[in-house]
């Protein structure tokens, strides 16, 4: 925190502009060493939220034209004095400007160090800081809205609501135990139990958001499976919106796994088009079939594709049996042809069945609804505040366990002192979740996942 740090905050590569961010107590002096305003005005004389146009110079050489934007502490992203130098984009220019800044007193920023300083300076809570990377890595509108909602404090408000209620319970218990001579109302066990149960309910509701939120952020590993020539590759191309897989009438065309990430509704799918499942003497195709079966075992979602124009084969029935209990959508393809398939058998074994002609149809709404139903994202509300990662989930889970133990202790007739300790344990877990009471090791781990420049 004593050093002034600098980094390129825009992606490396050709672009219209690049931004070099400088933060720390000497950031104005460092920027002043390389920036020359055309007006002659010094950066140290400028107010916060003001900009100046000029040039970047180093050792008497003009590197580029630039705009210097000044932010004064504490009204900046990091809470420190910050200068952002906006120059022309391009790998050479931005790195050359950064090198000049570093040669005049700044040190290279570590991954996430700007946001880490914002957290340490009280500009962001830990959950809000973590949402910054979620915004950067958002793959769709829902994941971006969820991350933005968290950054604006929606998760923090849910946690604070639970914590404040628990603090009231703990304070009442402590006051009643420590000051028996005062006229403090006696603890009513029913009220205490109701307060604990309310906290348990709210934490369970919060924990229930994790799986859907994770799917919205990270997507689902989805395998397209079926026997040869049922239309797997055609479905892949339909969902990808391009000719991603080769489509022919020759069985066994797909011999390796073809991968593509697509958005289906608000769910990102990491699609894998696999080799047709059948017995074969072809060595190359048999390797593809083996890989397909291996990928099926680890898939988060399976699109089991069947040919509507033919009866169920041994391979079809074998696939259906192997998917028992798995998250699967049965896709009955080639509905533009006369139907010969036993749809009732498929419906009796697989809960979600979709009819489609991947060759002719462009409407995937029925498939989208099935996927959102399985993923639990159909009623997903990104504005409510959700748990975004394993650290947050673990802290909330630990808090829940402490409250459940407190309820058990109350029913077992244990002393209020023991129950108070368990409530305080739950409060501490929630403080760790928001970052108000957290170890340096946890903070370092959180920000180690951030990119340099943010």
Short mmCIF file of N, CA and C in Angstrom, two decimals, residues 10-113:
data_model
loop_
_atom_site.label_atom_id
_atom_site.label_comp_id
_atom_site.label_asym_id
_atom_site.label_seq_id
_atom_site.Cartn_x
_atom_site.Cartn_y
_atom_site.Cartn_z
N UNK A 10 -6.34 -2.07 -20.25
CA UNK A 10 -7.10 -2.48 -21.42
C UNK A 10 -6.43 -3.72 -22.01
N UNK A 11 -7.17 -4.51 -22.79
CA UNK A 11 -6.60 -5.75 -23.33
C UNK A 11 -5.42 -5.48 -24.25
N UNK A 12 -4.44 -6.38 -24.23
CA UNK A 12 -3.31 -6.27 -25.14
C UNK A 12 -3.77 -6.52 -26.57
N UNK A 13 -3.28 -5.72 -27.48
CA UNK A 13 -3.65 -5.90 -28.88
C UNK A 13 -3.99 -4.57 -29.52
N UNK A 14 -4.19 -4.60 -30.83
CA UNK A 14 -4.53 -3.37 -31.56
C UNK A 14 -5.91 -2.90 -31.17
N UNK A 15 -6.05 -1.58 -31.01
CA UNK A 15 -7.34 -1.02 -30.63
C UNK A 15 -7.30 0.48 -30.75
N UNK A 16 -8.47 1.08 -30.59
CA UNK A 16 -8.55 2.53 -30.71
C UNK A 16 -7.79 3.25 -29.62
N UNK A 17 -7.78 2.68 -28.42
CA UNK A 17 -7.10 3.33 -27.31
C UNK A 17 -6.63 2.30 -26.30
N UNK A 18 -5.65 2.69 -25.52
CA UNK A 18 -5.17 1.88 -24.41
C UNK A 18 -5.08 2.73 -23.17
N UNK A 19 -5.31 2.13 -22.00
CA UNK A 19 -5.31 2.89 -20.75
C UNK A 19 -4.26 2.32 -19.81
N UNK A 20 -3.40 3.21 -19.31
CA UNK A 20 -2.42 2.84 -18.28
C UNK A 20 -2.89 3.47 -16.98
N UNK A 21 -3.17 2.64 -16.00
CA UNK A 21 -3.70 3.15 -14.72
C UNK A 21 -2.56 3.23 -13.70
N UNK A 22 -2.51 4.34 -12.98
CA UNK A 22 -1.50 4.56 -11.94
C UNK A 22 -2.23 4.88 -10.65
N UNK A 23 -1.87 4.21 -9.54
CA UNK A 23 -2.56 4.46 -8.27
C UNK A 23 -1.56 4.44 -7.12
N UNK A 24 -1.74 5.36 -6.18
CA UNK A 24 -0.88 5.42 -5.01
C UNK A 24 -0.60 6.85 -4.61
N UNK A 25 0.09 7.01 -3.51
CA UNK A 25 0.30 8.36 -2.99
C UNK A 25 1.15 9.23 -3.92
N UNK A 26 2.01 8.60 -4.74
CA UNK A 26 2.87 9.38 -5.65
C UNK A 26 2.40 9.31 -7.10
N UNK A 27 1.16 8.91 -7.31
CA UNK A 27 0.70 8.70 -8.69
C UNK A 27 0.72 9.99 -9.51
N UNK A 28 0.38 11.13 -8.90
CA UNK A 28 0.39 12.39 -9.63
C UNK A 28 1.81 12.78 -10.03
N UNK A 29 2.76 12.57 -9.11
CA UNK A 29 4.16 12.90 -9.40
C UNK A 29 4.72 12.00 -10.50
N UNK A 30 4.39 10.69 -10.41
CA UNK A 30 4.88 9.74 -11.42
C UNK A 30 4.33 10.10 -12.79
N UNK A 31 3.01 10.36 -12.85
CA UNK A 31 2.40 10.72 -14.13
C UNK A 31 2.97 12.04 -14.66
N UNK A 32 3.21 12.98 -13.75
CA UNK A 32 3.78 14.27 -14.14
C UNK A 32 5.15 14.12 -14.80
N UNK A 33 5.88 13.07 -14.42
CA UNK A 33 7.23 12.85 -14.95
C UNK A 33 7.22 12.46 -16.42
N UNK A 34 6.10 11.93 -16.90
CA UNK A 34 6.06 11.47 -18.29
C UNK A 34 5.04 12.21 -19.14
N UNK A 35 4.12 12.94 -18.51
CA UNK A 35 3.05 13.61 -19.25
C UNK A 35 3.30 15.11 -19.34
N UNK A 36 3.12 15.65 -20.54
CA UNK A 36 3.26 17.10 -20.76
C UNK A 36 1.96 17.64 -21.33
N UNK A 37 1.26 18.45 -20.55
CA UNK A 37 0.00 19.03 -20.99
C UNK A 37 0.25 20.12 -22.02
N UNK A 38 -0.57 20.17 -23.06
CA UNK A 38 -0.40 21.21 -24.09
C UNK A 38 -0.70 22.59 -23.52
N UNK A 39 -1.51 22.63 -22.46
CA UNK A 39 -1.86 23.91 -21.83
C UNK A 39 -0.80 24.35 -20.83
N UNK A 40 0.13 23.44 -20.52
CA UNK A 40 1.15 23.75 -19.54
C UNK A 40 0.72 23.53 -18.11
N UNK A 41 -0.55 23.13 -17.91
CA UNK A 41 -1.05 22.93 -16.56
C UNK A 41 -0.48 21.64 -15.97
N UNK A 42 -0.10 21.70 -14.70
CA UNK A 42 0.45 20.55 -14.02
C UNK A 42 -0.67 19.65 -13.49
N UNK A 43 -0.43 18.34 -13.54
CA UNK A 43 -1.43 17.41 -13.03
C UNK A 43 -1.69 17.63 -11.54
N UNK A 44 -0.63 18.01 -10.80
CA UNK A 44 -0.79 18.21 -9.35
C UNK A 44 -1.68 19.41 -9.04
N UNK A 45 -1.90 20.26 -10.03
CA UNK A 45 -2.76 21.43 -9.82
C UNK A 45 -4.21 21.14 -10.21
N UNK A 46 -4.46 20.01 -10.83
CA UNK A 46 -5.80 19.70 -11.34
C UNK A 46 -6.69 19.12 -10.26
N UNK A 47 -7.97 19.41 -10.35
CA UNK A 47 -8.95 18.83 -9.46
C UNK A 47 -9.29 17.41 -9.90
N UNK A 48 -9.95 16.68 -9.01
CA UNK A 48 -10.39 15.34 -9.36
C UNK A 48 -11.47 15.37 -10.43
N UNK A 49 -11.55 14.30 -11.22
CA UNK A 49 -12.52 14.16 -12.30
C UNK A 49 -12.30 15.21 -13.40
N UNK A 50 -11.05 15.60 -13.60
CA UNK A 50 -10.73 16.50 -14.70
C UNK A 50 -9.67 15.85 -15.57
N UNK A 51 -9.59 16.30 -16.82
CA UNK A 51 -8.68 15.70 -17.78
C UNK A 51 -7.87 16.76 -18.49
N UNK A 52 -6.72 16.32 -19.01
CA UNK A 52 -5.86 17.22 -19.77
C UNK A 52 -5.31 16.47 -20.98
N UNK A 53 -5.15 17.21 -22.09
CA UNK A 53 -4.59 16.62 -23.31
C UNK A 53 -3.12 17.00 -23.42
N UNK A 54 -2.30 16.03 -23.85
CA UNK A 54 -0.88 16.34 -23.99
C UNK A 54 -0.14 15.20 -24.64
N UNK A 55 1.13 15.07 -24.30
CA UNK A 55 1.97 14.03 -24.88
C UNK A 55 2.65 13.23 -23.77
N UNK A 56 2.99 12.00 -24.10
CA UNK A 56 3.80 11.16 -23.21
C UNK A 56 5.23 11.23 -23.71
N UNK A 57 6.14 11.59 -22.82
CA UNK A 57 7.54 11.73 -23.18
C UNK A 57 8.43 10.95 -22.22
N UNK A 58 9.53 10.45 -22.75
CA UNK A 58 10.50 9.73 -21.92
C UNK A 58 11.88 9.93 -22.51
N UNK A 59 12.80 10.40 -21.69
CA UNK A 59 14.17 10.68 -22.14
C UNK A 59 14.19 11.62 -23.34
N UNK A 60 13.29 12.60 -23.31
CA UNK A 60 13.26 13.58 -24.37
C UNK A 60 12.58 13.13 -25.64
N UNK A 61 12.06 11.90 -25.66
CA UNK A 61 11.38 11.36 -26.84
C UNK A 61 9.88 11.38 -26.63
N UNK A 62 9.15 11.88 -27.63
CA UNK A 62 7.69 11.85 -27.57
C UNK A 62 7.22 10.47 -27.98
N UNK A 63 6.51 9.79 -27.09
CA UNK A 63 6.04 8.43 -27.35
C UNK A 63 4.69 8.45 -28.05
N UNK A 64 3.77 9.30 -27.56
CA UNK A 64 2.42 9.32 -28.12
C UNK A 64 1.66 10.52 -27.57
N UNK A 65 0.60 10.89 -28.23
CA UNK A 65 -0.37 11.83 -27.67
C UNK A 65 -1.24 11.07 -26.68
N UNK A 66 -1.74 11.79 -25.66
CA UNK A 66 -2.53 11.09 -24.63
C UNK A 66 -3.43 12.07 -23.90
N UNK A 67 -4.40 11.51 -23.19
CA UNK A 67 -5.26 12.25 -22.28
C UNK A 67 -5.00 11.73 -20.87
N UNK A 68 -4.72 12.63 -19.95
CA UNK A 68 -4.51 12.25 -18.55
C UNK A 68 -5.77 12.60 -17.75
N UNK A 69 -6.33 11.61 -17.08
CA UNK A 69 -7.54 11.80 -16.27
C UNK A 69 -7.15 11.65 -14.81
N UNK A 70 -7.47 12.66 -14.02
CA UNK A 70 -7.04 12.71 -12.62
C UNK A 70 -8.21 12.39 -11.69
N UNK A 71 -7.95 11.52 -10.71
CA UNK A 71 -8.91 11.21 -9.64
C UNK A 71 -8.22 11.48 -8.31
N UNK A 72 -8.86 12.23 -7.46
CA UNK A 72 -8.28 12.57 -6.16
C UNK A 72 -8.83 11.66 -5.07
N UNK A 73 -7.94 11.23 -4.17
CA UNK A 73 -8.36 10.44 -3.01
C UNK A 73 -9.29 11.28 -2.13
N UNK A 74 -10.31 10.66 -1.54
CA UNK A 74 -10.66 9.23 -1.60
C UNK A 74 -11.67 8.91 -2.70
N UNK A 75 -11.92 9.89 -3.58
CA UNK A 75 -12.97 9.74 -4.59
C UNK A 75 -12.41 9.12 -5.88
N UNK A 76 -11.93 7.92 -5.75
CA UNK A 76 -11.41 7.19 -6.90
C UNK A 76 -11.75 5.71 -6.72
N UNK A 77 -11.47 4.91 -7.73
CA UNK A 77 -11.78 3.48 -7.65
C UNK A 77 -11.04 2.81 -6.50
N UNK A 78 -9.77 3.14 -6.33
CA UNK A 78 -8.96 2.50 -5.28
C UNK A 78 -9.04 3.22 -3.94
N UNK A 79 -9.55 4.46 -3.95
CA UNK A 79 -9.54 5.27 -2.73
C UNK A 79 -8.26 6.06 -2.59
N UNK A 80 -7.34 5.91 -3.56
CA UNK A 80 -6.07 6.64 -3.56
C UNK A 80 -6.08 7.66 -4.70
N UNK A 81 -5.01 8.47 -4.77
CA UNK A 81 -4.85 9.30 -5.95
C UNK A 81 -4.61 8.39 -7.15
N UNK A 82 -5.34 8.64 -8.23
CA UNK A 82 -5.24 7.81 -9.42
C UNK A 82 -5.11 8.70 -10.65
N UNK A 83 -4.24 8.29 -11.57
CA UNK A 83 -4.15 8.93 -12.89
C UNK A 83 -4.30 7.84 -13.94
N UNK A 84 -5.15 8.08 -14.92
CA UNK A 84 -5.28 7.16 -16.04
C UNK A 84 -4.81 7.86 -17.30
N UNK A 85 -3.81 7.27 -17.96
CA UNK A 85 -3.27 7.82 -19.19
C UNK A 85 -3.87 7.05 -20.36
N UNK A 86 -4.65 7.75 -21.18
CA UNK A 86 -5.29 7.12 -22.34
C UNK A 86 -4.50 7.50 -23.59
N UNK A 87 -3.88 6.49 -24.20
CA UNK A 87 -3.10 6.72 -25.41
C UNK A 87 -3.70 5.90 -26.55
N UNK A 88 -3.04 5.86 -27.68
CA UNK A 88 -3.52 5.02 -28.77
C UNK A 88 -3.32 3.55 -28.41
N UNK A 89 -4.26 2.71 -28.86
CA UNK A 89 -4.14 1.30 -28.57
C UNK A 89 -3.05 0.65 -29.40
N UNK A 90 -2.63 -0.52 -28.98
CA UNK A 90 -1.55 -1.23 -29.67
C UNK A 90 -0.57 -1.77 -28.65
N UNK A 91 -0.05 -2.95 -28.89
CA UNK A 91 0.81 -3.58 -27.91
C UNK A 91 2.09 -2.78 -27.65
N UNK A 92 2.69 -2.24 -28.72
CA UNK A 92 3.95 -1.53 -28.51
C UNK A 92 3.73 -0.24 -27.73
N UNK A 93 2.78 0.59 -28.19
CA UNK A 93 2.59 1.91 -27.58
C UNK A 93 2.23 1.79 -26.10
N UNK A 94 1.25 0.94 -25.78
CA UNK A 94 0.82 0.85 -24.38
C UNK A 94 1.95 0.32 -23.49
N UNK A 95 2.69 -0.65 -24.00
CA UNK A 95 3.81 -1.17 -23.20
C UNK A 95 4.93 -0.15 -23.06
N UNK A 96 5.12 0.62 -24.11
CA UNK A 96 6.16 1.67 -24.04
C UNK A 96 5.78 2.73 -23.03
N UNK A 97 4.51 3.13 -23.00
CA UNK A 97 4.06 4.11 -22.02
C UNK A 97 4.18 3.54 -20.61
N UNK A 98 3.78 2.28 -20.44
CA UNK A 98 3.90 1.65 -19.12
C UNK A 98 5.36 1.61 -18.68
N UNK A 99 6.25 1.27 -19.59
CA UNK A 99 7.67 1.20 -19.24
C UNK A 99 8.18 2.56 -18.78
N UNK A 100 7.71 3.62 -19.42
CA UNK A 100 8.12 4.96 -19.01
C UNK A 100 7.61 5.28 -17.60
N UNK A 101 6.36 4.91 -17.33
CA UNK A 101 5.79 5.15 -16.00
C UNK A 101 6.56 4.37 -14.93
N UNK A 102 6.89 3.12 -15.23
CA UNK A 102 7.62 2.30 -14.26
C UNK A 102 9.02 2.83 -14.01
N UNK A 103 9.61 3.41 -15.03
CA UNK A 103 10.98 3.93 -14.87
C UNK A 103 11.02 5.21 -14.05
N UNK A 104 9.85 5.79 -13.79
CA UNK A 104 9.79 7.03 -13.01
C UNK A 104 9.15 6.83 -11.63
N UNK A 105 9.24 5.60 -11.10
CA UNK A 105 8.90 5.41 -9.69
C UNK A 105 7.77 4.47 -9.35
N UNK A 106 6.97 4.10 -10.34
CA UNK A 106 5.89 3.14 -10.04
C UNK A 106 6.42 1.72 -10.16
N UNK A 107 5.72 0.79 -9.53
CA UNK A 107 6.07 -0.62 -9.69
C UNK A 107 4.91 -1.33 -10.39
N UNK A 108 5.18 -2.46 -11.07
CA UNK A 108 4.09 -3.16 -11.75
C UNK A 108 3.02 -3.64 -10.78
N UNK A 109 1.76 -3.41 -11.10
CA UNK A 109 0.66 -3.88 -10.26
C UNK A 109 0.52 -5.39 -10.40
N UNK A 110 0.18 -6.04 -9.31
CA UNK A 110 -0.11 -7.47 -9.34
C UNK A 110 -1.54 -7.68 -9.82
N UNK A 111 -1.89 -8.92 -10.14
CA UNK A 111 -3.24 -9.23 -10.56
C UNK A 111 -4.26 -8.81 -9.51
N UNK A 112 -5.22 -7.99 -9.91
CA UNK A 112 -6.28 -7.57 -9.00
C UNK A 112 -5.88 -6.56 -7.95
N UNK A 113 -4.68 -5.99 -8.07
CA UNK A 113 -4.20 -5.13 -6.98
C UNK A 113 -4.98 -3.82 -6.87
#
